CSV table of C-alpha atoms (C1' of nucleotides) in Angstrom, one decimal:
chain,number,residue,atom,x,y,z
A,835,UNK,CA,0.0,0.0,0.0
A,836,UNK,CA,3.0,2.3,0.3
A,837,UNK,CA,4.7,1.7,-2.6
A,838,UNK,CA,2.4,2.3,-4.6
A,839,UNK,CA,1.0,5.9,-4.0
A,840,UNK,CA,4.5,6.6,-3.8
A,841,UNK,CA,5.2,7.8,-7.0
A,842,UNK,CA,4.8,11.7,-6.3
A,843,UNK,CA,8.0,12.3,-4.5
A,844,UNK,CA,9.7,10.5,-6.7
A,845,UNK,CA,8.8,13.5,-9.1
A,846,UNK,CA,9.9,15.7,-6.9
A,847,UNK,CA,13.2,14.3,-6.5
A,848,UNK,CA,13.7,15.3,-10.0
A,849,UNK,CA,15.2,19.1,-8.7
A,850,UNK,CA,18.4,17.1,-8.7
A,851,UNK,CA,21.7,19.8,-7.3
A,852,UNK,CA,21.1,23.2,-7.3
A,853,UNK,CA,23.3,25.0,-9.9
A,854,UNK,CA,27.0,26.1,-7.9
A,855,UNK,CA,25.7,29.6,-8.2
A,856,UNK,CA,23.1,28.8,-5.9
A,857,UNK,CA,24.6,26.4,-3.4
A,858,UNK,CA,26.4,28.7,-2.0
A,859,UNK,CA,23.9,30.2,0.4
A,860,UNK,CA,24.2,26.7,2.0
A,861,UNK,CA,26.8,28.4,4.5
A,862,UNK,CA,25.7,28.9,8.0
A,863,UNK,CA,27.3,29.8,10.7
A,864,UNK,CA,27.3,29.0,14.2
A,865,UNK,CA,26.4,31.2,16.7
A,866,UNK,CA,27.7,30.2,19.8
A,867,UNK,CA,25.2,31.2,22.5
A,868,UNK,CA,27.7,33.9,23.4
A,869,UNK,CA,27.9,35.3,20.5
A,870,UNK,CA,24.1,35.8,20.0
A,871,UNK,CA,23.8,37.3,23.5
A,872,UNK,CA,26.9,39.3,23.2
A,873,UNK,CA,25.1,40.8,20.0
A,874,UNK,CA,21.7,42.2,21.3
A,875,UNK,CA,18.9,39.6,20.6
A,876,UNK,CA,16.9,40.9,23.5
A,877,UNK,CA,19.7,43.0,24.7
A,878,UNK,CA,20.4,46.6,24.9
A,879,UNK,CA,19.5,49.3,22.4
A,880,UNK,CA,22.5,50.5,21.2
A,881,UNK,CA,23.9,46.9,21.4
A,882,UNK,CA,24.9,45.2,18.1
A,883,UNK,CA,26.2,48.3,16.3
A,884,UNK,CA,29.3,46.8,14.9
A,885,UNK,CA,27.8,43.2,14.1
A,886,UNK,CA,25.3,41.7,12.0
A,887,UNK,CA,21.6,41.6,13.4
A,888,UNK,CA,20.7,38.2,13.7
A,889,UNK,CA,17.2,38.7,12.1
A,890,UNK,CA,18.7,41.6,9.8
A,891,UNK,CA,20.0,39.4,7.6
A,892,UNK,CA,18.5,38.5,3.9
A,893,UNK,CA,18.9,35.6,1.8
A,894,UNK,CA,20.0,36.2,-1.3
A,895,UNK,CA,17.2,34.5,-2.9
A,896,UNK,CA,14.4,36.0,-5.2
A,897,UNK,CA,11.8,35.2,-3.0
A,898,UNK,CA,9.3,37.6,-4.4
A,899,UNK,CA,8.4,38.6,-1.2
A,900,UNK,CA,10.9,37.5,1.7
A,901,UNK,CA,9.0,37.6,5.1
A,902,UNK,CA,10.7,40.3,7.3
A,903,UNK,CA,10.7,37.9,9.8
A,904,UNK,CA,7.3,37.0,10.8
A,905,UNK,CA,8.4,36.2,14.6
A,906,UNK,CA,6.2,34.0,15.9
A,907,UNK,CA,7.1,34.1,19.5
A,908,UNK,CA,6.2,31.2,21.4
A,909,UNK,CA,4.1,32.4,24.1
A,910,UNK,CA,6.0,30.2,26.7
A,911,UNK,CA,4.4,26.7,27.9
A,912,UNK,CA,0.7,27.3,26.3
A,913,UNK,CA,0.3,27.5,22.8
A,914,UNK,CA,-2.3,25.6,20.6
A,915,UNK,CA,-1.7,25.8,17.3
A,916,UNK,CA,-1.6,29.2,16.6
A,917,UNK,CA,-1.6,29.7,12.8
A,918,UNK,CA,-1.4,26.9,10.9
A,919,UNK,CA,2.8,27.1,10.2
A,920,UNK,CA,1.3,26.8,6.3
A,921,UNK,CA,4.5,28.8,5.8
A,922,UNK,CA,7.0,26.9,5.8
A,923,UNK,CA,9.2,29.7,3.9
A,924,UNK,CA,13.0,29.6,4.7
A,925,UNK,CA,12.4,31.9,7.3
A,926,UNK,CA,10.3,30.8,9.8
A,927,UNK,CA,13.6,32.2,12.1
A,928,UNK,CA,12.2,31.8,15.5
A,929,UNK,CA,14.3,32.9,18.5
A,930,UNK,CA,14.1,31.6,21.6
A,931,UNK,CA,16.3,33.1,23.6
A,932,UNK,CA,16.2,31.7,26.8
A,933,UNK,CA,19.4,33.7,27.5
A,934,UNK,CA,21.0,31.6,30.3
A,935,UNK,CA,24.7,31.5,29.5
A,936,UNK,CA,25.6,32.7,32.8
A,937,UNK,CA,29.0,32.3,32.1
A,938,UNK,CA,31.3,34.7,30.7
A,939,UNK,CA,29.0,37.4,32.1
A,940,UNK,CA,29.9,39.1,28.7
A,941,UNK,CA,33.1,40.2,28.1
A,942,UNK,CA,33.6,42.1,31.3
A,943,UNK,CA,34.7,39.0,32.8
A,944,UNK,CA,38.3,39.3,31.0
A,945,UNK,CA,37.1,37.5,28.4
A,946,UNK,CA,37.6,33.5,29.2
A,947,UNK,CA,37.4,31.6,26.2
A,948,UNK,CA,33.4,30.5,26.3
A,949,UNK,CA,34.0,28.9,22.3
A,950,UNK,CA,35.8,25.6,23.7
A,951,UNK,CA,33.8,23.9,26.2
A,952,UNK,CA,30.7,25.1,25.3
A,953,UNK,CA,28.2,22.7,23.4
A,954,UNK,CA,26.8,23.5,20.2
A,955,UNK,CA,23.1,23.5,19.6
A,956,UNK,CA,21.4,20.4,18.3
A,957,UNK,CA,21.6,20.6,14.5
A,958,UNK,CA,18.6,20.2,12.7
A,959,UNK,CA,17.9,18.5,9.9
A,960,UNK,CA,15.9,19.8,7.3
A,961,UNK,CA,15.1,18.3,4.3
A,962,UNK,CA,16.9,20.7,2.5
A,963,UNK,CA,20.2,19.7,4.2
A,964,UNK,CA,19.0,16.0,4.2
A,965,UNK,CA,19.1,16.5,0.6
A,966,UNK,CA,22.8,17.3,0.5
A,967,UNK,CA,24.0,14.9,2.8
A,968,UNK,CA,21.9,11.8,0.2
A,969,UNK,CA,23.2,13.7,-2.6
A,970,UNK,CA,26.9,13.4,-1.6
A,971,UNK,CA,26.1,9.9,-0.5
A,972,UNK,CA,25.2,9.3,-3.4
A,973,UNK,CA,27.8,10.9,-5.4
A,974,UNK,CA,30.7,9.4,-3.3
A,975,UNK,CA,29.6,6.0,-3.4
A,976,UNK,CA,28.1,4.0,-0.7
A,977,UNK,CA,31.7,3.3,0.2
A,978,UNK,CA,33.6,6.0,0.4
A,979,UNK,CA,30.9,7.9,1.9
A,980,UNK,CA,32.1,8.0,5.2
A,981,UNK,CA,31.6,10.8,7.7
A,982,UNK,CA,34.8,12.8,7.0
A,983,UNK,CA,34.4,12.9,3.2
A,984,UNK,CA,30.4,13.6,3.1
A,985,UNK,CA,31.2,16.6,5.4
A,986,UNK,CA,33.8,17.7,3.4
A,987,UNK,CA,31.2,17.7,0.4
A,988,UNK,CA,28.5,19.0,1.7
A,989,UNK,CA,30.8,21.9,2.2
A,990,UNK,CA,28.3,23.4,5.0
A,991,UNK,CA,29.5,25.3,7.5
A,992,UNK,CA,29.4,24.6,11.1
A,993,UNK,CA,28.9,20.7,9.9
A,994,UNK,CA,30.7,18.6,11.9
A,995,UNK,CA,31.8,15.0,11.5
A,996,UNK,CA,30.0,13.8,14.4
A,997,UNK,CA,27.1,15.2,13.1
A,998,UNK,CA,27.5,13.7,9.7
A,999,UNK,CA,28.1,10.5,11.7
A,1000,UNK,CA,25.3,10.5,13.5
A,1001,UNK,CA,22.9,10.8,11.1
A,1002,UNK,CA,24.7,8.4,9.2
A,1003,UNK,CA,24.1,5.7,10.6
A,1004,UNK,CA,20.1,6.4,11.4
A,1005,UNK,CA,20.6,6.7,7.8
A,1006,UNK,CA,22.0,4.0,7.2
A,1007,UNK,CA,19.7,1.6,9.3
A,1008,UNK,CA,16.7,3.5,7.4
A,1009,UNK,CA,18.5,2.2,4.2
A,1010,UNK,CA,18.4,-1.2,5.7
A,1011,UNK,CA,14.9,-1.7,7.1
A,1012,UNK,CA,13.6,-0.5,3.4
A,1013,UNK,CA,15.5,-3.7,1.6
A,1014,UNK,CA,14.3,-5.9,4.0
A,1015,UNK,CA,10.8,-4.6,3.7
A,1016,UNK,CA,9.3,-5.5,0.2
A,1017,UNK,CA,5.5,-5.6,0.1
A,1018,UNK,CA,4.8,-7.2,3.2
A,1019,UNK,CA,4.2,-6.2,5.9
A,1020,UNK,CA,3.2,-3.4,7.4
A,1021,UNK,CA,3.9,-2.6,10.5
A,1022,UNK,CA,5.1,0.3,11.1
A,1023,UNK,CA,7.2,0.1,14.2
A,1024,UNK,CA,6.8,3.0,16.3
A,1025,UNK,CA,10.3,3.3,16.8
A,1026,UNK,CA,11.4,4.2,13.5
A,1027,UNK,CA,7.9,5.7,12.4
A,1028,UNK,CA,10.1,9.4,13.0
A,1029,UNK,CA,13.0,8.6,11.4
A,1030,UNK,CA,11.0,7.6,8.1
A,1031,UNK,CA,9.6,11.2,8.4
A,1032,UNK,CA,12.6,12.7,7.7
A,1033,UNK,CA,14.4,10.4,5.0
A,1034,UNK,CA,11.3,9.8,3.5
A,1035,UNK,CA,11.6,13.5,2.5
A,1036,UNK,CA,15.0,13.0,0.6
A,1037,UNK,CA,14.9,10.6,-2.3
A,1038,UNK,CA,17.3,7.6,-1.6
A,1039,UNK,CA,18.8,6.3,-4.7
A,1040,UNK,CA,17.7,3.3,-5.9
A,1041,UNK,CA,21.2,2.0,-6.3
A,1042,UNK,CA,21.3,2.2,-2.7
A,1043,UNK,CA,18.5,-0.3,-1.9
A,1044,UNK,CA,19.9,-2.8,-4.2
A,1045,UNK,CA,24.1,-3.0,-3.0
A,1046,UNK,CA,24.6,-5.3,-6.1
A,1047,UNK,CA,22.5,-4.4,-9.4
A,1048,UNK,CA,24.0,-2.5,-12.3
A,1049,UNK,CA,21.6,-4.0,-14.6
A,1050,UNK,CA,18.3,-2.6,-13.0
A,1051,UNK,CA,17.4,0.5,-15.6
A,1052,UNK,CA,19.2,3.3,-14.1
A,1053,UNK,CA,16.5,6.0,-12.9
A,1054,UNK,CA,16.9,9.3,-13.5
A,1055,UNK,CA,19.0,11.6,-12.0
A,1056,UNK,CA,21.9,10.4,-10.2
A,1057,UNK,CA,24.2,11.2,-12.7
A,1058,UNK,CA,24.7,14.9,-13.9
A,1059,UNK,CA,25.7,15.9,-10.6
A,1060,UNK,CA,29.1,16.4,-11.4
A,1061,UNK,CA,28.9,20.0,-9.7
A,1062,UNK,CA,28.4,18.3,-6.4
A,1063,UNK,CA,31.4,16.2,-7.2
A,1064,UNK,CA,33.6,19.3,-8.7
A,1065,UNK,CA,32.7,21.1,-5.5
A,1066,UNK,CA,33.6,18.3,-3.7
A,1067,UNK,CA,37.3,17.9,-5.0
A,1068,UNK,CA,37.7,21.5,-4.9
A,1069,UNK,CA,36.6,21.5,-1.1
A,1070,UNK,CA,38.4,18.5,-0.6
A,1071,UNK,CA,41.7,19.8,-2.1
A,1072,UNK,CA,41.3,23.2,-1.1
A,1073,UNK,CA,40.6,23.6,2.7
A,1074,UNK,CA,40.4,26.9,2.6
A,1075,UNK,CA,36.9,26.5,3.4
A,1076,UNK,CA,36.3,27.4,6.8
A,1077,UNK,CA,34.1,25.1,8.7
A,1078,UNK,CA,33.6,25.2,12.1
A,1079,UNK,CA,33.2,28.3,13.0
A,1080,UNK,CA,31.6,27.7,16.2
A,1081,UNK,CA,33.7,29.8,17.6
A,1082,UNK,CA,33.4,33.0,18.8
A,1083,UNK,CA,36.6,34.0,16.2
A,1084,UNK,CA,34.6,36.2,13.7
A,1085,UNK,CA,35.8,35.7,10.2
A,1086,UNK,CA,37.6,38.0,9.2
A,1087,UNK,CA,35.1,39.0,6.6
A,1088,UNK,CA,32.9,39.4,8.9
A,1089,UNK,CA,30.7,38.1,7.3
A,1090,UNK,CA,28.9,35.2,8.7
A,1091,UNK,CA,25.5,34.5,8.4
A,1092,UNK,CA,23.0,34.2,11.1
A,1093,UNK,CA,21.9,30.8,11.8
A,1094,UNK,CA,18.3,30.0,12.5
A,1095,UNK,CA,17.4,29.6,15.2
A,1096,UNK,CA,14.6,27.5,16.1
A,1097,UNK,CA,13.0,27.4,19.4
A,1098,UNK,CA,11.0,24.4,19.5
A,1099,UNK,CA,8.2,24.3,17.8
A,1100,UNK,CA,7.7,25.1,14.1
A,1101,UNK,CA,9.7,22.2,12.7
A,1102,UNK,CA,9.9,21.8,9.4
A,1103,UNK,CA,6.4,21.1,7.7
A,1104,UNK,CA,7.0,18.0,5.3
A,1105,UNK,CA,4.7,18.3,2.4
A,1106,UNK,CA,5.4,14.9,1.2
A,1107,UNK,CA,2.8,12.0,2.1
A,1108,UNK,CA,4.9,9.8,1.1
A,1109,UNK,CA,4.5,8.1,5.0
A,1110,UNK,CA,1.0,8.6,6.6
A,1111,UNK,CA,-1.4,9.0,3.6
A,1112,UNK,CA,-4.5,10.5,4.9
A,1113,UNK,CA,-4.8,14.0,4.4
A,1114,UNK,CA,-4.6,16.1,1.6
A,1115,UNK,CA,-1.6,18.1,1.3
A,1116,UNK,CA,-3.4,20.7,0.6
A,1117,UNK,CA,-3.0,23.3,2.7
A,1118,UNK,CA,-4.5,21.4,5.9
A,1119,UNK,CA,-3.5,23.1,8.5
A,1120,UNK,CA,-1.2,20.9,10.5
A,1121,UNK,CA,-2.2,21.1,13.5
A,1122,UNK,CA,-1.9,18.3,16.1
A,1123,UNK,CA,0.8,15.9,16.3
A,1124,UNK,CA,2.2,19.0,18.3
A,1125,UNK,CA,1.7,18.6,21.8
A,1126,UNK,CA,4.8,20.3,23.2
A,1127,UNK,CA,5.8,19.2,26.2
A,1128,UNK,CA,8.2,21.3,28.1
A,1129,UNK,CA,11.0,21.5,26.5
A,1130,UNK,CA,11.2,25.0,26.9
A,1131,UNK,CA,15.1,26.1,26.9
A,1132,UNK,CA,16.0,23.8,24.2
A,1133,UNK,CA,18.0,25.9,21.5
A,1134,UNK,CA,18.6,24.5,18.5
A,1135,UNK,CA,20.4,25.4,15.0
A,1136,UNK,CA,19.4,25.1,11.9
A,1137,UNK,CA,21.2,25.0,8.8
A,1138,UNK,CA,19.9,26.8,5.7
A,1139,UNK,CA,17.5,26.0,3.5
A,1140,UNK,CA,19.3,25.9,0.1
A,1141,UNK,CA,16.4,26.9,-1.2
A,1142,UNK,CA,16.3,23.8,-3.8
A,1143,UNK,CA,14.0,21.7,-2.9
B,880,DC,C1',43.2,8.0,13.8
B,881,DA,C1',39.0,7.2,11.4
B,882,DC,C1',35.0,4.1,10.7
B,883,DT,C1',30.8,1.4,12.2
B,884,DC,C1',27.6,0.0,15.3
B,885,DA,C1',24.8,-0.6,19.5
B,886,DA,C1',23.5,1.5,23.5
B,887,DT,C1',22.6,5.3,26.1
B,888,DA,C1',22.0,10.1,27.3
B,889,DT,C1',19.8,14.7,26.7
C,645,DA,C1',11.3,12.6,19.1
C,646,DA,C1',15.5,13.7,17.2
C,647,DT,C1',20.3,14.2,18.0
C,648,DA,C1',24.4,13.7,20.5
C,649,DT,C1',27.6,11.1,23.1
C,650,DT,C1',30.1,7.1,24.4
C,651,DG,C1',32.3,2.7,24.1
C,652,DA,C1',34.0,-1.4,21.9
C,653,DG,C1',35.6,-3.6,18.1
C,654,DT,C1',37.9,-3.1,13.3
DNA sequence: CACTCAATAT
DNA sequence: AATATTGAGT
């Protein structure tokens, strides 16, 4: 009953790399916690002068009409669904700042080095960035896509091995539960009912399902991506990309992005029924499936939205 | 050291 | 729930 419904995303999986002029914008930043305090989300008026304002800051898109930020503050614990998040825009920036960071006291305190020690939000994954990660999977090989190397091609900033890693192997054990499932059987274990959310949303490669079977007709895409690949040697060979950024050193550009920042709530609206066929995509506003339970100081990061998708 | 995997923690 | 972290084995 799955499979066969399923046709439609395969469609959409037909947007295939975005051209090298566009993935650019993939580069995020980190903001360490510090940083975003230090700057003046919430702070003092005159605050941020010589930085970027965290919800200043555009994409260079052509979104014919780029939200100026429609803030949706979270009124705290209580919220039903408020409007239906039927925008699921890249910009749905949401900022919780809980502002705890005690430490460092801003810079007053001469200035201990907050950047090492300090944990890095939960990264988010969005389909967009989903995307990039099967892509380079995809383009490296099922085996020399390990950790180190997808990172390298996904060239995005502030993405970190471990976090490549990580999803990696819930990627991985996704890829494994589909080519043991074939018609049969339904049941959808709870467990992984989540995790098929999110990869469902990415297109997985046939080749990937089937470890040994050149013969099969090869399906579209999956082969033109060269750019991925050219970017890919050129980030590889050229590390003057700068990753990790976490830290509080500011580029000396200056000119880092602001990372979104999403509170809890909000996540990313999947429009794909590829999982869950019941509703019409049209539209419906989501709407339950949302019961947030305190979590209220969770801060997390999200990466960019490529804006392929 | 980097990779994979399972278990566990947040 | 979705990621992160850890630990053991390679």
């Amino acid at each position: 009953m799955r499979e066969d419904d399923g046709g439609n995303w395969f469609t959409k999986w037909q947007v295939e790399l975005p051209p090298p002029e566009e993935l650019t914008p993939l580069t995020q930043s980190l903001i360490t916690p510090d940083l975003a305090l230090a700057f003046d989300i919430g702070r003092g008026p005159s605050s941020s002068n010589n930085s970027i304002s965290v919800v200043g800051a555009k994409q260079r898109h052509l979104l014919p009409s780029p939200p100026p930020l429609p803030q949706q503050l979270s009124s705290s614990t209580r919220d039903s669904k408020t409007g239906a998040p039927a925008a699921r825009q890249p910009g749905p920036v949401d900022f919780a700042d809980s502002g705890d960071l005690g430490s460092g006291g801003g810079a007053g305190g001469g200035g201990d080095e907050p950047a090492r020690t300090l944990k890095r939000p939960r990264l988010v994954w969005t389909p967009q960035l989903h995307k990039r990660f099967v892509d380079a999977v995809a383009h490296l090989g099922i085996k020399n896509a390990v950790p180190k190397t997808i990172m390298q091609l996904m060239s995005v900033d502030g993405l970190t091995r471990e976090n490549v890693a990580s999803h990696l192997q819930k990627y991985r054990l996704y890829l494994r539960r589909m080519q043991g499932l074939s018609g049969g059987g339904g049941g959808s274990s709870s467990a992984d009912a989540a995790t098929e959310r999110l990869f469902a949303s990415a297109p997985v490669p046939p080749h990937f399902l089937h470890p040994g079977r050149p013969s099969s007709d090869h399906f579209l895409a999956l082969q033109h991506h060269q750019h991925l690949a050219a970017e890919a040697a050129a980030a590889a060979a050229i590390p003057q990309y700068r990753r990790q950024v976490g830290h509080f050193g500011l580029p000396p550009n200056g000119q880092f992005e602001h990372p979104l920042l999403q509170s809890r709530q909000g996540q990313i609206a999947h429009s794909m029924g590829a999982a869950m066929s019941m509703h019409n995509p049209i539209q419906s506003s989501v709407g339950e499936s949302d019961s947030v339970k305190g979590s209220g100081g969770r801060k997390v990061l999200t990466l960019f939205p490529t804006g392929d998708d």
